[in-house]
C-alpha cells in the first residue's frame, strides 16, 4: 500500500494540474482556478470577471444552459463558481466515476461559452438582483464600503459584483475580449482532491483544455492602502462598524503572526473581542477580527454589529482592545490561537472540497503546494514578541472606518480616524 | 478488521447514546440534542429555549464563561449550539483525544449552568442584537413572517429568537424552571461521529450526566396549518416573496415524494424554478423550493427575491409552475432529483459533524438510526405518479404568502391567496 501524496504536473502551455488523493472517500472535488479577479478589471468594466463567471453557465458551442445543469445533476453532481478580488473559480463535486464528465463540462464552460446577447441581457438582470440583495443586507454591503475606503479609487477597492451601471454596460464583445486577454493557460490551475488518479486527470485535461494560449500574466496595479472614513446612516435597527488597518500579503514574513493576532483578538469564543464586547458588556451578537491577504498587501479588520444606543460605547472598547494588544499578549493566548489554527488545518483535511480549494490557492499564490507540516512549523515559530511586533506594525497604519446603519450615536469619528 | 457500525445504548434514565464511528479521521464530533424547541414554549416566554442555549455558555457551578471558552479552544476544539422549532443542540468538534473534555463541558453546561442575573441582563442585550440583525436582513426575517402567517398564533408560528419584549421579560427563575421541566433524560440524545469508541462514550456519559431526571415528555400543541397573507412594504431594493403550502410530517407516507418534488421544482440549477425564473427570464438571483417537516405537519415553500419592477411578473410565473407540476412530471426529472439526493447522502457521509447531527435527529424523530440503504430504497420507490399525487395534495391546501420589501408592484394578492 502506498500513501497517497500530492502531485503536480505543468503542461507545455503552462497550465498546472495538481491532485490530492484520498482513498477513504468515494467522491472527488475538481475545479479550475484562474489567476483573474476584480482587481484585474479596468474601472469602466468593473464586474466583468463576475459576469464572465455567470455567463459560463449560460451556454457553450455544444451545450445550452439547461444542458450544463442537467448533465451534471443527472449524475448527482453539483457545480458552482465564485469570483474574488484576485481569483475566479469554477468547481464541481461528484462521484468518482463521473470525473471525466465534470472535466469535459468545466473545460467547455471555461473555454467555449458563447456570451449570447439575449442570454447576457437576462443575466444582467440576475446579477443586478444579486447586487440589490447585497445592498439590502447591511452586514454584507458595509464590507464593500470598507474595501472602497481602504483602497480609494483603485481596482482593489472596487466591488466584485460591479455596480448596476457598470454591469449594465457590459457587452458580449467586452466579456469575450476579457476572457481572451486573461484566461491564458499559465494563469489556470486544475486542482482535484478525493478519489482521483493524477495521471488520469492529466490525460483528461490534455484532451479537453486545448483552446487556451500561454502569455505572461499582466501584473495588476500594486495595492496601495490609503485608509479613511465612510459613514452611511440608514433607518435600520443595527449599527455596523468595520474598523481596519493596512495588513500583510501572503508572502510577508509577518503573515503567520498576523493570523495568530487575528485569532487571539477576535477568532473564537475565548478571543479578547468576544470576551470584552459580547461576554462582559453584551454590546454585540457578532464581533470578530480577521486578517485578509492579497499577493501584495492585505487588510486587518475588526467588525461588530451593535445597537444605536450601544454604538457610542463600542468605539472606545474597540480602541481600548487595540491599545491593549499592542502593549502585550501572553504566552497562553498565543498557544491557544496556535492550537485553534492547528486543529482547523487538521479538520480541513477531512473535506475533499476544502483540500481542493486550498491546494489550488497555494499554487496560484505560492507557486507550489505548501505541506501542512510547513504551515504548522511556521505557526510554531510565532512567539509573543512576534505578535506584539506585528500588532504595533498593523495598528500604526492609518485606520479605515466604515459605519453603516443606526449610527447617529457615533458623534465624531475623530478619536478613531485621527493619528494613532 | 471489523467494519465500523452505528451503535445505540439506552441508559436506565432513558437517555440515548448513539455513535457512528469512522476510522479514517482523527477528529470526532459530539453533541447533546434535546427534544425541546420553540414550539414547546408558552407565548409569554417565547425565546426561552434560545436564551437557555445562550446562557449555557455563560457560566456553570464550576466554570465561568471564559473557562468554558478557554478549556475548549486550548485544545483547538470548537463548540457551538443552535435552537430550532423542535430541537436544541449543543455540539463540539475536537481531536479524538479530547473527547472526555468535550463530554465533561457539554454535561456541565447542559445540567449546571447557573443563570446568574447579571450575566442574564447582558445576554439579553446580545440576543436583542441577534433579533435586530435578523430584522435588518430582509431575506431572513421574511421567513419568520411566513411561519407566523402559516401557523397563526400557535407555538409553531412564533420566532425561535423570541421578540424584544418576550426576551426582555425572561428571568433566571423562568429559564431555570423551563430547563427543569423540559431537560429530562429521556428527551436527550448524545450523538457522536468520527474517531470514537461507543463503550468509552457510554462510560463518559454515565459519569457526567447524573443530574437529569426522566419524565414523559409533554406533547406539544398539534400543528394546525392555517395559511394567509402578510405584506410589509420596505424602502429597500428587493421584493422577497415566500409562497407556501401545508406540507408533510417526517413520518408521512408522502415524505419522500415531497422531498423529490421540492428537488425537481427548486432544488438545483436544472430545477424548474431555476430554469424558468432565473435562466429563461432573469427575474431573480435566488429562487428555490424546499420541504420542511415537523413531527406532525410541515411546510412546502417556494422563495424568490426579485426587483420592484419584476415582482408583478414573478407571481404568475410561480403560479404557472405550480400548475404545471400538478399536471405532470416526467421520468427524467424524477430520476435526476433522486440522483441528486442520493449523491447528497453519500457526500454527507464524509463529514463527522454532518453524520453526528443526522444520527441525533433520526433518534429524536424516528426513535432509531435510519440506514442509508433504507432512505435510498424509499427514494427509489417514488415514481412520477407519486410526485404528481403529492403535488396535487400539497398545492390544494390554502396558500401562505409573505411578501416583504419593494412590493408596491404587487397590486393584488387575490390570484395567489384565492381558492386554488
Short mmCIF file of N, CA, C and O in Angstrom, two decimals, chain A residues 6-117:
data_model
loop_
_atom_site.label_atom_id
_atom_site.label_comp_id
_atom_site.label_asym_id
_atom_site.label_seq_id
_atom_site.Cartn_x
_atom_site.Cartn_y
_atom_site.Cartn_z
N UNK A 6 0.36 14.35 -2.73
CA UNK A 6 0.05 15.44 -3.64
C UNK A 6 0.99 15.39 -4.84
O UNK A 6 2.20 15.21 -4.68
N UNK A 7 0.43 15.49 -6.05
CA UNK A 7 1.27 15.52 -7.26
C UNK A 7 0.91 16.72 -8.12
O UNK A 7 -0.24 17.15 -8.16
N UNK A 8 1.91 17.21 -8.84
CA UNK A 8 1.71 18.40 -9.67
C UNK A 8 2.35 18.16 -11.03
O UNK A 8 3.46 17.63 -11.12
N UNK A 9 1.65 18.56 -12.10
CA UNK A 9 2.19 18.47 -13.46
C UNK A 9 1.99 19.81 -14.15
O UNK A 9 0.91 20.39 -14.07
N UNK A 10 3.06 20.30 -14.80
CA UNK A 10 2.91 21.52 -15.59
C UNK A 10 2.87 21.11 -17.07
O UNK A 10 3.81 20.51 -17.57
N UNK A 11 1.76 21.43 -17.73
CA UNK A 11 1.63 21.08 -19.14
C UNK A 11 2.41 22.07 -20.00
O UNK A 11 2.76 23.17 -19.54
N UNK A 12 2.71 21.69 -21.27
CA UNK A 12 3.53 22.54 -22.13
C UNK A 12 3.03 24.00 -22.23
O UNK A 12 3.83 24.93 -22.20
N UNK A 13 1.73 24.23 -22.27
CA UNK A 13 1.23 25.61 -22.38
C UNK A 13 1.36 26.39 -21.08
O UNK A 13 1.10 27.60 -21.05
N UNK A 14 1.72 25.72 -19.99
CA UNK A 14 1.89 26.42 -18.72
C UNK A 14 0.80 26.12 -17.72
O UNK A 14 0.88 26.54 -16.56
N UNK A 15 -0.24 25.40 -18.15
CA UNK A 15 -1.32 25.07 -17.22
C UNK A 15 -0.83 24.05 -16.19
O UNK A 15 -0.12 23.11 -16.52
N UNK A 16 -1.23 24.24 -14.94
CA UNK A 16 -0.81 23.32 -13.89
C UNK A 16 -1.97 22.42 -13.45
O UNK A 16 -3.10 22.91 -13.30
N UNK A 17 -1.66 21.15 -13.28
CA UNK A 17 -2.65 20.18 -12.81
C UNK A 17 -2.12 19.61 -11.50
O UNK A 17 -0.98 19.16 -11.44
N UNK A 18 -2.95 19.65 -10.47
CA UNK A 18 -2.47 19.24 -9.15
C UNK A 18 -3.56 18.41 -8.46
O UNK A 18 -4.75 18.71 -8.58
N UNK A 19 -3.13 17.34 -7.81
CA UNK A 19 -4.10 16.43 -7.19
C UNK A 19 -3.69 16.08 -5.76
O UNK A 19 -2.51 16.00 -5.44
N UNK A 20 -4.70 15.88 -4.93
CA UNK A 20 -4.52 15.49 -3.53
C UNK A 20 -5.41 14.27 -3.30
O UNK A 20 -6.58 14.39 -2.95
N UNK A 21 -4.86 13.07 -3.53
CA UNK A 21 -5.71 11.87 -3.50
C UNK A 21 -6.06 11.42 -2.08
O UNK A 21 -5.24 11.52 -1.17
N UNK A 22 -7.31 10.96 -1.90
CA UNK A 22 -7.78 10.41 -0.62
C UNK A 22 -8.45 9.09 -0.96
O UNK A 22 -9.45 9.08 -1.69
N UNK A 23 -7.93 7.98 -0.41
CA UNK A 23 -8.54 6.70 -0.79
C UNK A 23 -9.63 6.25 0.16
O UNK A 23 -10.10 5.13 0.09
N UNK A 24 -10.05 7.15 1.06
CA UNK A 24 -11.09 6.78 2.02
C UNK A 24 -12.47 7.32 1.63
O UNK A 24 -13.42 7.19 2.40
N UNK A 25 -12.56 7.99 0.48
CA UNK A 25 -13.84 8.55 0.07
C UNK A 25 -14.21 8.02 -1.32
O UNK A 25 -13.36 7.46 -2.02
N UNK A 26 -15.48 8.19 -1.68
CA UNK A 26 -15.96 7.72 -2.98
C UNK A 26 -16.21 8.86 -3.95
O UNK A 26 -16.71 8.65 -5.05
N UNK A 27 -15.90 10.09 -3.51
CA UNK A 27 -16.23 11.25 -4.34
C UNK A 27 -14.95 12.02 -4.67
O UNK A 27 -13.89 11.77 -4.11
N UNK A 28 -15.10 12.98 -5.57
CA UNK A 28 -13.96 13.83 -5.90
C UNK A 28 -14.46 15.27 -6.12
O UNK A 28 -15.56 15.48 -6.62
N UNK A 29 -13.65 16.22 -5.65
CA UNK A 29 -13.89 17.63 -5.95
C UNK A 29 -12.86 18.05 -6.97
O UNK A 29 -11.68 17.73 -6.83
N UNK A 30 -13.28 18.75 -8.01
CA UNK A 30 -12.35 19.20 -9.05
C UNK A 30 -12.75 20.60 -9.48
O UNK A 30 -13.94 20.95 -9.44
N UNK A 31 -11.78 21.41 -9.84
CA UNK A 31 -12.14 22.76 -10.28
C UNK A 31 -11.03 23.42 -11.08
O UNK A 31 -9.89 22.94 -11.12
N UNK A 32 -11.42 24.52 -11.71
CA UNK A 32 -10.49 25.37 -12.45
C UNK A 32 -10.37 26.67 -11.66
O UNK A 32 -11.37 27.34 -11.41
N UNK A 33 -9.15 27.00 -11.23
CA UNK A 33 -8.93 28.27 -10.54
C UNK A 33 -8.12 29.18 -11.47
O UNK A 33 -7.06 28.77 -11.98
N UNK A 34 -8.62 30.38 -11.70
CA UNK A 34 -7.94 31.31 -12.60
C UNK A 34 -7.37 32.48 -11.80
O UNK A 34 -8.01 33.00 -10.89
N UNK A 35 -6.17 32.86 -12.17
CA UNK A 35 -5.47 33.99 -11.54
C UNK A 35 -6.03 35.30 -12.09
O UNK A 35 -5.30 36.13 -12.65
N UNK A 36 -7.34 35.46 -11.99
CA UNK A 36 -8.04 36.60 -12.58
C UNK A 36 -9.17 37.00 -11.63
O UNK A 36 -9.97 36.15 -11.27
N UNK A 37 -9.22 38.25 -11.24
CA UNK A 37 -10.29 38.70 -10.35
C UNK A 37 -10.58 40.17 -10.55
O UNK A 37 -10.07 40.80 -11.48
N UNK A 38 -11.41 40.69 -9.65
CA UNK A 38 -11.89 42.07 -9.82
C UNK A 38 -10.74 43.08 -9.88
O UNK A 38 -10.86 44.14 -10.50
N UNK A 39 -9.59 42.77 -9.26
CA UNK A 39 -8.51 43.75 -9.29
C UNK A 39 -7.81 43.82 -10.65
O UNK A 39 -6.96 44.70 -10.86
N UNK A 40 -8.15 42.89 -11.55
CA UNK A 40 -7.60 42.97 -12.91
C UNK A 40 -8.50 43.76 -13.85
O UNK A 40 -8.20 43.86 -15.05
N UNK A 41 -9.60 44.30 -13.34
CA UNK A 41 -10.58 44.97 -14.21
C UNK A 41 -10.33 46.47 -14.33
O UNK A 41 -10.15 47.14 -13.31
N UNK A 42 -10.39 47.02 -15.54
CA UNK A 42 -10.47 48.48 -15.66
C UNK A 42 -11.78 48.98 -15.04
O UNK A 42 -12.79 48.26 -15.05
N UNK A 43 -11.77 50.21 -14.50
CA UNK A 43 -12.94 50.73 -13.77
C UNK A 43 -14.22 50.66 -14.59
O UNK A 43 -15.29 50.33 -14.06
N UNK A 44 -14.13 50.98 -15.89
CA UNK A 44 -15.36 51.10 -16.67
C UNK A 44 -16.04 49.75 -16.92
O UNK A 44 -17.21 49.71 -17.27
N UNK A 45 -15.31 48.65 -16.73
CA UNK A 45 -15.96 47.34 -16.88
C UNK A 45 -15.88 46.54 -15.57
O UNK A 45 -15.83 45.31 -15.57
N UNK A 46 -15.90 47.26 -14.45
CA UNK A 46 -15.93 46.62 -13.13
C UNK A 46 -17.11 45.62 -13.06
O UNK A 46 -18.24 45.96 -13.39
N UNK A 47 -16.79 44.41 -12.65
CA UNK A 47 -17.81 43.35 -12.59
C UNK A 47 -17.71 42.38 -13.75
O UNK A 47 -18.45 41.40 -13.80
N UNK A 48 -16.77 42.61 -14.67
CA UNK A 48 -16.69 41.74 -15.86
C UNK A 48 -16.26 40.32 -15.49
O UNK A 48 -16.75 39.34 -16.06
N UNK A 49 -15.36 40.15 -14.52
CA UNK A 49 -14.94 38.80 -14.10
C UNK A 49 -16.13 38.02 -13.58
O UNK A 49 -16.32 36.84 -13.91
N UNK A 50 -16.91 38.67 -12.72
CA UNK A 50 -18.06 38.01 -12.12
C UNK A 50 -19.12 37.71 -13.17
O UNK A 50 -19.75 36.64 -13.16
N UNK A 51 -19.31 38.63 -14.12
CA UNK A 51 -20.29 38.39 -15.19
C UNK A 51 -19.81 37.25 -16.09
O UNK A 51 -20.61 36.41 -16.53
N UNK A 52 -18.50 37.19 -16.34
CA UNK A 52 -17.94 36.09 -17.14
C UNK A 52 -18.21 34.76 -16.42
O UNK A 52 -18.59 33.76 -17.05
N UNK A 53 -18.04 34.76 -15.11
CA UNK A 53 -18.32 33.55 -14.32
C UNK A 53 -19.79 33.14 -14.49
O UNK A 53 -20.10 31.97 -14.70
N UNK A 54 -20.71 34.11 -14.40
CA UNK A 54 -22.14 33.80 -14.60
C UNK A 54 -22.40 33.28 -16.01
O UNK A 54 -23.11 32.29 -16.20
N UNK A 55 -21.84 33.97 -17.01
CA UNK A 55 -22.13 33.63 -18.41
C UNK A 55 -21.56 32.26 -18.80
O UNK A 55 -22.02 31.65 -19.76
N UNK A 56 -20.56 31.79 -18.05
CA UNK A 56 -20.00 30.46 -18.33
C UNK A 56 -21.08 29.38 -18.26
O UNK A 56 -20.99 28.36 -18.95
N UNK A 57 -22.10 29.63 -17.43
CA UNK A 57 -23.16 28.62 -17.24
C UNK A 57 -24.34 28.83 -18.19
O UNK A 57 -25.32 28.13 -18.12
N UNK A 58 -24.22 29.84 -19.08
CA UNK A 58 -25.38 30.22 -19.92
C UNK A 58 -25.31 29.67 -21.34
O UNK A 58 -26.08 30.09 -22.20
N UNK A 59 -24.40 28.75 -21.60
CA UNK A 59 -24.38 28.10 -22.90
C UNK A 59 -23.02 28.17 -23.58
O UNK A 59 -22.32 29.18 -23.49
N UNK A 60 -22.65 27.04 -24.22
CA UNK A 60 -21.39 26.96 -24.96
C UNK A 60 -21.72 26.61 -26.40
O UNK A 60 -22.90 26.49 -26.77
N UNK A 61 -20.67 26.41 -27.21
CA UNK A 61 -20.93 25.99 -28.60
C UNK A 61 -21.71 24.68 -28.63
O UNK A 61 -22.53 24.46 -29.52
N UNK A 62 -21.45 23.79 -27.65
CA UNK A 62 -22.07 22.47 -27.68
C UNK A 62 -23.25 22.29 -26.74
O UNK A 62 -24.01 21.32 -26.85
N UNK A 63 -23.37 23.19 -25.74
CA UNK A 63 -24.35 22.94 -24.68
C UNK A 63 -25.18 24.19 -24.38
O UNK A 63 -24.62 25.28 -24.25
N UNK A 64 -26.48 24.02 -24.17
CA UNK A 64 -27.33 25.10 -23.66
C UNK A 64 -27.15 25.21 -22.15
O UNK A 64 -26.55 24.32 -21.53
N UNK A 65 -27.68 26.28 -21.56
CA UNK A 65 -27.64 26.42 -20.09
C UNK A 65 -28.31 25.22 -19.43
O UNK A 65 -27.81 24.68 -18.43
N UNK A 66 -29.42 24.78 -19.99
CA UNK A 66 -30.13 23.63 -19.43
C UNK A 66 -29.28 22.37 -19.53
O UNK A 66 -29.19 21.59 -18.59
N UNK A 67 -28.62 22.18 -20.68
CA UNK A 67 -27.74 21.00 -20.85
C UNK A 67 -26.68 20.96 -19.75
O UNK A 67 -26.40 19.90 -19.18
N UNK A 68 -26.05 22.10 -19.49
CA UNK A 68 -24.97 22.15 -18.49
C UNK A 68 -25.49 21.69 -17.14
O UNK A 68 -24.89 20.84 -16.48
N UNK A 69 -26.64 22.25 -16.75
CA UNK A 69 -27.22 21.90 -15.44
C UNK A 69 -27.65 20.43 -15.41
O UNK A 69 -27.37 19.71 -14.45
N UNK A 70 -28.31 19.99 -16.47
CA UNK A 70 -28.88 18.64 -16.48
C UNK A 70 -27.79 17.57 -16.51
O UNK A 70 -27.86 16.58 -15.78
N UNK A 71 -26.76 17.78 -17.32
CA UNK A 71 -25.72 16.74 -17.43
C UNK A 71 -25.05 16.50 -16.08
O UNK A 71 -24.74 15.37 -15.73
N UNK A 72 -24.81 17.56 -15.34
CA UNK A 72 -24.14 17.41 -14.05
C UNK A 72 -25.10 16.82 -13.01
O UNK A 72 -24.72 15.93 -12.24
N UNK A 73 -26.33 17.33 -12.97
CA UNK A 73 -27.25 16.89 -11.92
C UNK A 73 -27.85 15.52 -12.21
O UNK A 73 -28.29 14.83 -11.30
N UNK A 74 -27.84 15.09 -13.49
CA UNK A 74 -28.28 13.74 -13.83
C UNK A 74 -27.47 12.68 -13.09
O UNK A 74 -27.98 11.61 -12.77
N UNK A 75 -26.20 12.98 -12.83
CA UNK A 75 -25.36 12.01 -12.13
C UNK A 75 -25.20 12.40 -10.65
O UNK A 75 -24.35 11.86 -9.95
N UNK A 76 -26.02 13.35 -10.19
CA UNK A 76 -25.99 13.72 -8.77
C UNK A 76 -24.83 14.64 -8.41
O UNK A 76 -24.60 14.91 -7.24
N UNK A 77 -24.11 15.10 -9.41
CA UNK A 77 -23.02 16.03 -9.13
C UNK A 77 -23.55 17.44 -8.97
O UNK A 77 -24.70 17.72 -9.32
N UNK A 78 -22.75 18.32 -8.40
CA UNK A 78 -23.14 19.71 -8.45
C UNK A 78 -21.94 20.60 -8.74
O UNK A 78 -20.80 20.24 -8.47
N UNK A 79 -22.24 21.73 -9.33
CA UNK A 79 -21.23 22.60 -9.88
C UNK A 79 -21.53 24.00 -9.38
O UNK A 79 -22.69 24.37 -9.24
N UNK A 80 -20.46 24.77 -9.11
CA UNK A 80 -20.68 26.14 -8.70
C UNK A 80 -19.44 26.95 -9.08
O UNK A 80 -18.50 26.42 -9.67
N UNK A 81 -19.44 28.22 -8.73
CA UNK A 81 -18.35 29.10 -9.13
C UNK A 81 -18.34 30.31 -8.21
O UNK A 81 -19.33 30.60 -7.56
N UNK A 82 -17.20 30.97 -8.11
CA UNK A 82 -17.15 32.23 -7.38
C UNK A 82 -16.08 33.12 -7.96
O UNK A 82 -15.15 32.66 -8.64
N UNK A 83 -16.22 34.41 -7.69
CA UNK A 83 -15.22 35.39 -8.10
C UNK A 83 -14.79 36.16 -6.87
O UNK A 83 -15.62 36.55 -6.05
N UNK A 84 -13.49 36.38 -6.73
CA UNK A 84 -13.00 37.21 -5.63
C UNK A 84 -12.16 38.34 -6.22
O UNK A 84 -12.14 38.54 -7.44
N UNK A 85 -11.46 39.07 -5.39
CA UNK A 85 -10.69 40.19 -5.92
C UNK A 85 -9.46 39.72 -6.70
O UNK A 85 -8.97 40.42 -7.56
N UNK A 86 -8.97 38.52 -6.42
CA UNK A 86 -7.80 38.03 -7.15
C UNK A 86 -8.04 36.78 -7.98
O UNK A 86 -7.22 36.48 -8.85
N UNK A 87 -9.12 36.04 -7.70
CA UNK A 87 -9.31 34.76 -8.38
C UNK A 87 -10.74 34.56 -8.88
O UNK A 87 -11.67 35.15 -8.36
N UNK A 88 -10.85 33.68 -9.89
CA UNK A 88 -12.16 33.19 -10.32
C UNK A 88 -12.09 31.67 -10.30
O UNK A 88 -11.09 31.10 -10.76
N UNK A 89 -13.11 31.02 -9.77
CA UNK A 89 -13.09 29.56 -9.65
C UNK A 89 -14.38 28.95 -10.16
O UNK A 89 -15.47 29.51 -9.96
N UNK A 90 -14.24 27.82 -10.85
CA UNK A 90 -15.37 27.00 -11.32
C UNK A 90 -15.08 25.60 -10.79
O UNK A 90 -14.01 25.05 -11.07
N UNK A 91 -16.01 25.01 -10.05
CA UNK A 91 -15.67 23.73 -9.42
C UNK A 91 -16.90 22.83 -9.33
O UNK A 91 -18.04 23.30 -9.46
N UNK A 92 -16.63 21.56 -9.12
CA UNK A 92 -17.71 20.57 -9.07
C UNK A 92 -17.34 19.49 -8.08
O UNK A 92 -16.16 19.29 -7.77
N UNK A 93 -18.36 18.82 -7.57
CA UNK A 93 -18.15 17.66 -6.72
C UNK A 93 -19.06 16.56 -7.24
O UNK A 93 -20.23 16.81 -7.55
N UNK A 94 -18.52 15.35 -7.34
CA UNK A 94 -19.31 14.28 -7.93
C UNK A 94 -18.78 12.92 -7.47
O UNK A 94 -17.73 12.85 -6.83
N UNK A 95 -19.50 11.86 -7.80
CA UNK A 95 -18.98 10.52 -7.53
C UNK A 95 -17.77 10.29 -8.43
O UNK A 95 -17.66 10.85 -9.51
N UNK A 96 -16.84 9.45 -7.95
CA UNK A 96 -15.55 9.30 -8.63
C UNK A 96 -15.67 8.94 -10.10
O UNK A 96 -14.87 9.39 -10.93
N UNK A 97 -16.67 8.12 -10.47
CA UNK A 97 -16.76 7.66 -11.86
C UNK A 97 -17.20 8.78 -12.81
O UNK A 97 -17.10 8.61 -14.03
N UNK A 98 -17.66 9.89 -12.27
CA UNK A 98 -18.14 10.98 -13.13
C UNK A 98 -17.12 12.09 -13.33
O UNK A 98 -17.43 13.14 -13.91
N UNK A 99 -15.88 11.87 -12.91
CA UNK A 99 -14.84 12.88 -13.11
C UNK A 99 -14.66 13.25 -14.60
O UNK A 99 -14.55 14.45 -14.91
N UNK A 100 -14.62 12.29 -15.53
CA UNK A 100 -14.44 12.68 -16.94
C UNK A 100 -15.53 13.65 -17.42
O UNK A 100 -15.25 14.62 -18.14
N UNK A 101 -16.76 13.40 -17.02
CA UNK A 101 -17.85 14.30 -17.40
C UNK A 101 -17.63 15.69 -16.82
O UNK A 101 -17.79 16.71 -17.51
N UNK A 102 -17.23 15.75 -15.56
CA UNK A 102 -17.03 17.05 -14.91
C UNK A 102 -15.92 17.85 -15.61
O UNK A 102 -16.06 19.06 -15.83
N UNK A 103 -14.82 17.18 -15.95
CA UNK A 103 -13.73 17.90 -16.61
C UNK A 103 -14.18 18.37 -17.99
O UNK A 103 -13.86 19.49 -18.42
N UNK A 104 -14.93 17.54 -18.70
CA UNK A 104 -15.46 17.93 -20.01
C UNK A 104 -16.31 19.20 -19.87
O UNK A 104 -16.10 20.19 -20.60
N UNK A 105 -17.22 19.22 -18.90
CA UNK A 105 -18.10 20.39 -18.75
C UNK A 105 -17.30 21.62 -18.30
O UNK A 105 -17.47 22.72 -18.85
N UNK A 106 -16.41 21.44 -17.33
CA UNK A 106 -15.60 22.58 -16.87
C UNK A 106 -14.79 23.18 -18.02
O UNK A 106 -14.73 24.41 -18.19
N UNK A 107 -14.15 22.32 -18.81
CA UNK A 107 -13.35 22.82 -19.94
C UNK A 107 -14.24 23.54 -20.94
O UNK A 107 -13.85 24.57 -21.52
N UNK A 108 -15.43 23.00 -21.15
CA UNK A 108 -16.35 23.60 -22.13
C UNK A 108 -16.80 25.00 -21.67
O UNK A 108 -16.74 25.96 -22.44
N UNK A 109 -17.22 25.12 -20.40
CA UNK A 109 -17.76 26.41 -19.96
C UNK A 109 -16.65 27.46 -19.79
O UNK A 109 -16.89 28.65 -19.99
N UNK A 110 -15.43 27.01 -19.48
CA UNK A 110 -14.35 27.99 -19.31
C UNK A 110 -13.82 28.46 -20.67
O UNK A 110 -13.48 29.63 -20.85
N UNK A 111 -13.78 27.56 -21.66
CA UNK A 111 -13.20 27.93 -22.96
C UNK A 111 -14.23 28.35 -23.99
O UNK A 111 -13.95 29.19 -24.84
N UNK A 112 -15.42 27.71 -23.98
CA UNK A 112 -16.30 27.82 -25.15
C UNK A 112 -17.66 28.43 -24.88
O UNK A 112 -18.57 28.26 -25.70
N UNK A 113 -17.83 29.11 -23.75
CA UNK A 113 -19.13 29.75 -23.55
C UNK A 113 -19.29 30.84 -24.61
O UNK A 113 -18.32 31.49 -25.01
N UNK A 114 -20.54 31.04 -25.08
CA UNK A 114 -20.74 31.85 -26.31
C UNK A 114 -21.17 33.29 -26.05
O UNK A 114 -21.19 34.11 -26.96
N UNK A 115 -21.55 33.63 -24.82
CA UNK A 115 -21.96 35.01 -24.50
C UNK A 115 -23.04 35.51 -25.44
O UNK A 115 -22.94 36.60 -26.00
N UNK A 116 -24.06 34.70 -25.63
CA UNK A 116 -25.19 35.10 -26.48
C UNK A 116 -25.82 36.39 -25.95
O UNK A 116 -26.12 36.50 -24.75
N UNK A 117 -26.02 37.41 -26.81
CA UNK A 117 -26.51 38.71 -26.31
C UNK A 117 -27.86 38.65 -25.60
O UNK A 117 -28.07 39.37 -24.62
#
